[in-house]
PDB file of C-alpha atoms in Angstrom:
ATOM      1  CA  PRO I   1     -12.944   2.301  -6.817  1.00  0.00           C
ATOM      2  CA  HIS I   2     -13.024   4.750  -3.869  1.00  0.00           C
ATOM      3  CA  LEU I   3     -11.616   2.029  -1.603  1.00  0.00           C
ATOM      4  CA  PHE I   4      -8.403   2.223  -3.587  1.00  0.00           C
ATOM      5  CA  THR I   5      -8.350   5.885  -4.643  1.00  0.00           C
ATOM      6  CA  GLY I   6      -8.747   7.073  -1.045  1.00  0.00           C
ATOM      7  CA  HIS I   7      -6.776   4.307   0.667  1.00  0.00           C
ATOM      8  CA  PRO I   8      -4.109   5.138   3.298  1.00  0.00           C
ATOM      9  CA  LEU I   9      -1.495   3.109   1.377  1.00  0.00           C
ATOM     10  CA  LEU I  10      -2.011   5.275  -1.692  1.00  0.00           C
ATOM     11  CA  ALA I  11      -1.847   8.377   0.516  1.00  0.00           C
ATOM     12  CA  ARG I  12       1.476   7.143   1.902  1.00  0.00           C
ATOM     13  CA  SER I  13       2.874   6.904  -1.636  1.00  0.00           C
ATOM     14  CA  TYR I  14       1.648  10.390  -2.497  1.00  0.00           C
ATOM     15  CA  ALA I  15       3.091  11.780   0.763  1.00  0.00           C
ATOM     16  CA  ALA I  16       6.497  10.346  -0.143  1.00  0.00           C
ATOM     17  CA  ILE I  17       6.300  11.843  -3.639  1.00  0.00           C
ATOM     18  CA  VAL I  18       5.240  15.279  -2.329  1.00  0.00           C
ATOM     19  CA  ALA I  19       7.992  15.264   0.311  1.00  0.00           C
ATOM     20  CA  ALA I  20      10.624  14.245  -2.258  1.00  0.00           C
ATOM     21  CA  ALA I  21       9.461  16.961  -4.668  1.00  0.00           C
ATOM     22  CA  LEU I  22       9.696  19.569  -1.909  1.00  0.00           C
ATOM     23  CA  GLU I  23      13.158  18.392  -0.913  1.00  0.00           C
ATOM     24  CA  ASP I  24      14.286  18.605  -4.558  1.00  0.00           C
ATOM     25  CA  LEU I  25      12.879  22.126  -4.872  1.00  0.00           C
ATOM     26  CA  VAL I  26      14.660  23.309  -1.739  1.00  0.00           C
ATOM     27  CA  ALA I  27      17.941  21.587  -2.649  1.00  0.00           C
ATOM     28  CA  ASN I  28      18.150  23.041  -6.168  1.00  0.00           C
ATOM     29  CA  PRO I  29      19.873  26.429  -5.951  1.00  0.00           C
ATOM     30  CA  ASP I  30      18.749  27.304  -9.498  1.00  0.00           C
ATOM     31  CA  ASP I  31      15.096  27.319  -8.465  1.00  0.00           C
ATOM     32  CA  ARG I  32      13.778  30.597  -7.167  1.00  0.00           C
ATOM     33  CA  LEU I  33      11.896  29.207  -4.234  1.00  0.00           C
ATOM     34  CA  ASP I  34      10.452  31.508  -1.603  1.00  0.00           C
ATOM     35  CA  PRO I  35      10.715  29.558   1.683  1.00  0.00           C
ATOM     36  CA  ALA I  36       8.253  31.944   3.366  1.00  0.00           C
ATOM     37  CA  THR I  37       5.536  31.214   0.807  1.00  0.00           C
ATOM     38  CA  PRO I  38       3.731  27.857   0.870  1.00  0.00           C
ATOM     39  CA  VAL I  39       3.778  25.348  -1.905  1.00  0.00           C
ATOM     40  CA  TYR I  40       0.187  24.538  -2.831  1.00  0.00           C
ATOM     41  CA  VAL I  41      -0.733  20.893  -3.416  1.00  0.00           C
ATOM     42  CA  ASP I  42      -3.996  20.815  -5.377  1.00  0.00           C
ATOM     43  CA  GLU I  43      -6.030  17.615  -5.586  1.00  0.00           C
ATOM     44  CA  LEU I  44      -8.224  17.898  -8.670  1.00  0.00           C
ATOM     45  CA  GLY I  45     -11.586  16.142  -8.521  1.00  0.00           C
ATOM     46  CA  ALA I  46     -11.175  15.416  -4.811  1.00  0.00           C
ATOM     47  CA  GLY I  47     -14.555  13.692  -4.447  1.00  0.00           C
ATOM     48  CA  THR I  48     -15.144  12.958  -0.777  1.00  0.00           C
ATOM     49  CA  GLY I  49     -11.789  14.260   0.465  1.00  0.00           C
ATOM     50  CA  ARG I  50     -10.834  10.876   1.873  1.00  0.00           C
ATOM     51  CA  LEU I  51      -7.425  10.764   0.168  1.00  0.00           C
ATOM     52  CA  ALA I  52      -6.724  14.311   1.365  1.00  0.00           C
ATOM     53  CA  PHE I  53      -7.556  13.423   4.962  1.00  0.00           C
ATOM     54  CA  HIS I  54      -5.019  10.587   4.985  1.00  0.00           C
ATOM     55  CA  LEU I  55      -2.450  12.561   3.025  1.00  0.00           C
ATOM     56  CA  LEU I  56      -2.725  15.635   5.286  1.00  0.00           C
ATOM     57  CA  ARG I  57      -2.114  13.505   8.371  1.00  0.00           C
ATOM     58  CA  LEU I  58       0.942  11.923   6.768  1.00  0.00           C
ATOM     59  CA  LEU I  59       2.352  15.253   5.582  1.00  0.00           C
ATOM     60  CA  GLU I  60       1.972  16.714   9.067  1.00  0.00           C
ATOM     61  CA  GLU I  61       4.055  13.830  10.471  1.00  0.00           C
ATOM     62  CA  ARG I  62       6.949  14.702   8.160  1.00  0.00           C
ATOM     63  CA  HIS I  63       9.367  17.543   8.689  1.00  0.00           C
ATOM     64  CA  LEU I  64       8.750  19.274   5.386  1.00  0.00           C
ATOM     65  CA  PRO I  65      11.367  21.821   4.315  1.00  0.00           C
ATOM     66  CA  ILE I  66       8.778  24.422   3.280  1.00  0.00           C
ATOM     67  CA  PRO I  67       5.177  25.212   4.299  1.00  0.00           C
ATOM     68  CA  VAL I  68       2.473  23.346   2.360  1.00  0.00           C
ATOM     69  CA  VAL I  69      -1.190  24.157   1.847  1.00  0.00           C
ATOM     70  CA  TYR I  70      -3.278  21.268   0.526  1.00  0.00           C
ATOM     71  CA  VAL I  71      -6.187  22.317  -1.705  1.00  0.00           C
ATOM     72  CA  LEU I  72      -9.280  20.186  -2.189  1.00  0.00           C
ATOM     73  CA  SER I  73     -10.858  21.160  -5.487  1.00  0.00           C
ATOM     74  CA  ASP I  74     -13.825  19.717  -7.301  1.00  0.00           C
ATOM     75  CA  LEU I  75     -16.490  20.800  -9.767  1.00  0.00           C
ATOM     76  CA  PRO I  76     -19.748  20.054  -7.895  1.00  0.00           C
ATOM     77  CA  ARG I  77     -20.594  22.838  -5.468  1.00  0.00           C
ATOM     78  CA  GLU I  78     -22.028  20.154  -3.153  1.00  0.00           C
ATOM     79  CA  ASN I  79     -18.591  18.547  -2.817  1.00  0.00           C
ATOM     80  CA  VAL I  80     -16.930  21.865  -1.988  1.00  0.00           C
ATOM     81  CA  ALA I  81     -19.601  22.570   0.644  1.00  0.00           C
ATOM     82  CA  PHE I  82     -19.077  19.048   2.010  1.00  0.00           C
ATOM     83  CA  PHE I  83     -15.328  19.711   2.419  1.00  0.00           C
ATOM     84  CA  ALA I  84     -16.004  22.987   4.244  1.00  0.00           C
ATOM     85  CA  ALA I  85     -18.461  21.369   6.658  1.00  0.00           C
ATOM     86  CA  HIS I  86     -16.674  18.084   7.310  1.00  0.00           C
ATOM     87  CA  PRO I  87     -15.676  17.805  10.993  1.00  0.00           C
ATOM     88  CA  GLN I  88     -12.560  15.707  10.279  1.00  0.00           C
ATOM     89  CA  LEU I  89     -11.266  18.266   7.778  1.00  0.00           C
ATOM     90  CA  ALA I  90     -12.077  21.275   9.994  1.00  0.00           C
ATOM     91  CA  PRO I  91      -8.863  21.134  12.105  1.00  0.00           C
ATOM     92  CA  PHE I  92      -6.741  21.233   8.931  1.00  0.00           C
ATOM     93  CA  ILE I  93      -8.706  24.237   7.646  1.00  0.00           C
ATOM     94  CA  GLU I  94      -8.359  25.999  11.001  1.00  0.00           C
ATOM     95  CA  ARG I  95      -4.564  25.491  10.967  1.00  0.00           C
ATOM     96  CA  GLY I  96      -4.306  26.794   7.409  1.00  0.00           C
ATOM     97  CA  ALA I  97      -3.002  23.448   6.157  1.00  0.00           C
ATOM     98  CA  LEU I  98      -6.107  22.906   3.992  1.00  0.00           C
ATOM     99  CA  ASP I  99      -8.105  25.150   1.693  1.00  0.00           C
ATOM    100  CA  ILE I 100     -10.930  24.419  -0.742  1.00  0.00           C
ATOM    101  CA  ALA I 101     -11.967  25.569  -4.200  1.00  0.00           C
ATOM    102  CA  GLN I 102     -14.557  24.891  -6.843  1.00  0.00           C
ATOM    103  CA  PHE I 103     -12.733  24.150 -10.083  1.00  0.00           C
ATOM    104  CA  ASP I 104     -13.736  22.927 -13.543  1.00  0.00           C
ATOM    105  CA  VAL I 105     -10.656  21.377 -15.180  1.00  0.00           C
ATOM    106  CA  LEU I 106     -12.148  21.871 -18.654  1.00  0.00           C
ATOM    107  CA  VAL I 107     -12.885  25.598 -18.267  1.00  0.00           C
ATOM    108  CA  ASP I 108     -11.226  27.298 -15.317  1.00  0.00           C
ATOM    109  CA  GLU I 109      -7.723  28.729 -15.477  1.00  0.00           C
ATOM    110  CA  GLU I 110      -7.328  29.715 -11.833  1.00  0.00           C
ATOM    111  CA  LEU I 111      -8.293  28.583  -8.365  1.00  0.00           C
ATOM    112  CA  LEU I 112      -9.940  30.922  -5.882  1.00  0.00           C
ATOM    113  CA  LEU I 113      -9.324  29.445  -2.453  1.00  0.00           C
ATOM    114  CA  GLU I 114     -12.447  29.861  -0.381  1.00  0.00           C
ATOM    115  CA  CYS I 115     -10.938  29.832   3.114  1.00  0.00           C
ATOM    116  CA  SER I 116      -7.969  32.154   2.588  1.00  0.00           C
ATOM    117  CA  GLY I 117      -9.166  34.149  -0.415  1.00  0.00           C
ATOM    118  CA  VAL I 118      -5.876  33.402  -2.208  1.00  0.00           C
ATOM    119  CA  ARG I 119      -6.084  33.319  -6.006  1.00  0.00           C
ATOM    120  CA  LEU I 120      -3.858  30.744  -7.707  1.00  0.00           C
ATOM    121  CA  ALA I 121      -3.299  31.585 -11.359  1.00  0.00           C
ATOM    122  CA  PRO I 122      -0.554  30.886 -13.905  1.00  0.00           C
ATOM    123  CA  GLY I 123       2.436  33.091 -13.147  1.00  0.00           C
ATOM    124  CA  GLY I 124       0.837  34.443 -10.010  1.00  0.00           C
ATOM    125  CA  ARG I 125       2.776  32.668  -7.223  1.00  0.00           C
ATOM    126  CA  ALA I 126       6.436  32.569  -6.293  1.00  0.00           C
ATOM    127  CA  ASN I 127       6.550  28.808  -5.768  1.00  0.00           C
ATOM    128  CA  PRO I 128       5.535  25.986  -8.064  1.00  0.00           C
ATOM    129  CA  MET I 129       2.349  24.037  -7.466  1.00  0.00           C
ATOM    130  CA  ILE I 130       2.025  20.284  -7.057  1.00  0.00           C
ATOM    131  CA  VAL I 131      -1.107  18.828  -8.644  1.00  0.00           C
ATOM    132  CA  ILE I 132      -2.635  15.449  -7.832  1.00  0.00           C
ATOM    133  CA  ALA I 133      -5.093  14.116 -10.407  1.00  0.00           C
ATOM    134  CA  ASN I 134      -5.821  10.828  -8.687  1.00  0.00           C
ATOM    135  CA  TYR I 135      -9.312  10.182  -9.989  1.00  0.00           C
ATOM    136  CA  VAL I 136     -10.095  12.929 -12.467  1.00  0.00           C
ATOM    137  CA  PHE I 137      -8.844  11.777 -15.864  1.00  0.00           C
ATOM    138  CA  ASP I 138     -11.475   9.061 -16.232  1.00  0.00           C
ATOM    139  CA  VAL I 139     -14.274  11.653 -16.222  1.00  0.00           C
ATOM    140  CA  LEU I 140     -12.705  13.976 -18.801  1.00  0.00           C
ATOM    141  CA  PRO I 141     -13.420  13.816 -22.520  1.00  0.00           C
ATOM    142  CA  GLN I 142     -10.608  12.113 -24.373  1.00  0.00           C
ATOM    143  CA  ASP I 143      -9.382  12.688 -27.921  1.00  0.00           C
ATOM    144  CA  LEU I 144      -7.770  10.024 -30.067  1.00  0.00           C
ATOM    145  CA  PHE I 145      -5.765  10.849 -33.180  1.00  0.00           C
ATOM    146  CA  ARG I 146      -3.752   8.675 -35.534  1.00  0.00           C
ATOM    147  CA  SER I 147      -0.880   9.701 -37.733  1.00  0.00           C
ATOM    148  CA  ASP I 148      -0.696   7.725 -40.961  1.00  0.00           C
ATOM    149  CA  GLY I 149       1.595   8.645 -43.840  1.00  0.00           C
ATOM    150  CA  GLY I 150       1.922  12.243 -42.716  1.00  0.00           C
ATOM    151  CA  SER I 151      -1.797  12.852 -42.291  1.00  0.00           C
ATOM    152  CA  LEU I 152      -3.619  13.150 -39.001  1.00  0.00           C
ATOM    153  CA  SER I 153      -7.055  11.637 -38.532  1.00  0.00           C
ATOM    154  CA  GLU I 154      -9.421  11.624 -35.581  1.00  0.00           C
ATOM    155  CA  GLU I 155     -10.609   8.257 -34.334  1.00  0.00           C
ATOM    156  CA  PHE I 156     -13.569   7.251 -32.238  1.00  0.00           C
ATOM    157  CA  VAL I 157     -13.671   4.405 -29.736  1.00  0.00           C
ATOM    158  CA  SER I 158     -16.806   2.289 -29.533  1.00  0.00           C
ATOM    159  CA  PHE I 159     -17.852  -0.451 -27.134  1.00  0.00           C
ATOM    160  CA  ALA I 160     -20.227  -3.300 -27.886  1.00  0.00           C
ATOM    161  CA  ILE I 161     -21.552  -6.350 -26.054  1.00  0.00           C
ATOM    162  CA  GLU I 162     -21.654  -9.452 -28.225  1.00  0.00           C
ATOM    163  CA  SER I 163     -24.666 -11.131 -26.630  1.00  0.00           C
ATOM    164  CA  GLY I 164     -26.406 -11.885 -23.378  1.00  0.00           C
ATOM    165  CA  ASP I 165     -26.990  -9.724 -20.338  1.00  0.00           C
ATOM    166  CA  ARG I 166     -25.713  -6.181 -20.961  1.00  0.00           C
ATOM    167  CA  SER I 167     -25.473  -5.111 -17.324  1.00  0.00           C
ATOM    168  CA  PRO I 168     -21.863  -4.461 -16.205  1.00  0.00           C
ATOM    169  CA  GLY I 169     -22.188  -6.811 -13.222  1.00  0.00           C
ATOM    170  CA  SER I 170     -23.390  -9.788 -15.234  1.00  0.00           C
ATOM    171  CA  PRO I 171     -21.210 -12.930 -15.403  1.00  0.00           C
ATOM    172  CA  GLY I 172     -18.764 -12.807 -18.290  1.00  0.00           C
ATOM    173  CA  PHE I 173     -19.481  -9.142 -19.057  1.00  0.00           C
ATOM    174  CA  LEU I 174     -15.854  -8.210 -19.677  1.00  0.00           C
ATOM    175  CA  ASP I 175     -15.275 -11.321 -21.790  1.00  0.00           C
ATOM    176  CA  ARG I 176     -18.129 -10.267 -24.087  1.00  0.00           C
ATOM    177  CA  LEU I 177     -17.120  -6.589 -24.258  1.00  0.00           C
ATOM    178  CA  ARG I 178     -15.577  -5.605 -27.597  1.00  0.00           C
ATOM    179  CA  VAL I 179     -13.693  -2.382 -28.223  1.00  0.00           C
ATOM    180  CA  GLY I 180     -13.564  -0.929 -31.715  1.00  0.00           C
ATOM    181  CA  VAL I 181     -11.906   2.082 -33.297  1.00  0.00           C
ATOM    182  CA  ASP I 182     -13.710   3.955 -36.061  1.00  0.00           C
ATOM    183  CA  VAL I 183     -12.112   6.583 -38.280  1.00  0.00           C
TER     184      VAL I 183
END
């Protein structure tokens, strides 16, 4: 999946979305935007940083209407250390266009940026934040509830293989996979 989730074509789409969001923020006179303060773009669960590398290059090519700081955040300390030491990310860090943070989306309520020391917390910054959750939702626990006749009940999803080889790469695996919902 990393070939798609970190692909330059996907980065191009995200760059267009980020640029359009920034243009909308600047153009809306009702927003209280501080043009001297950067807008932070946080990529949750950034993995290897490959998407960020492509996206940073594309954002630098655009004439953005407000400064942007891209934040690579992830839970494993090893990933955060990898970002900090990566030679292709180093120029972005040196220019202040990139910062890094360790962040647990299930627990943490703020980001402490390791390069700048900036703390990003709810209500703590003048400008809004843009968050990219490209590849993080599939690793988070999910809840499933059903409303029936005014009552709410929790449901549980189960997976079963009908027969044969149970390894995900085996021929016909997806055809034999059955999904069930238990109340």
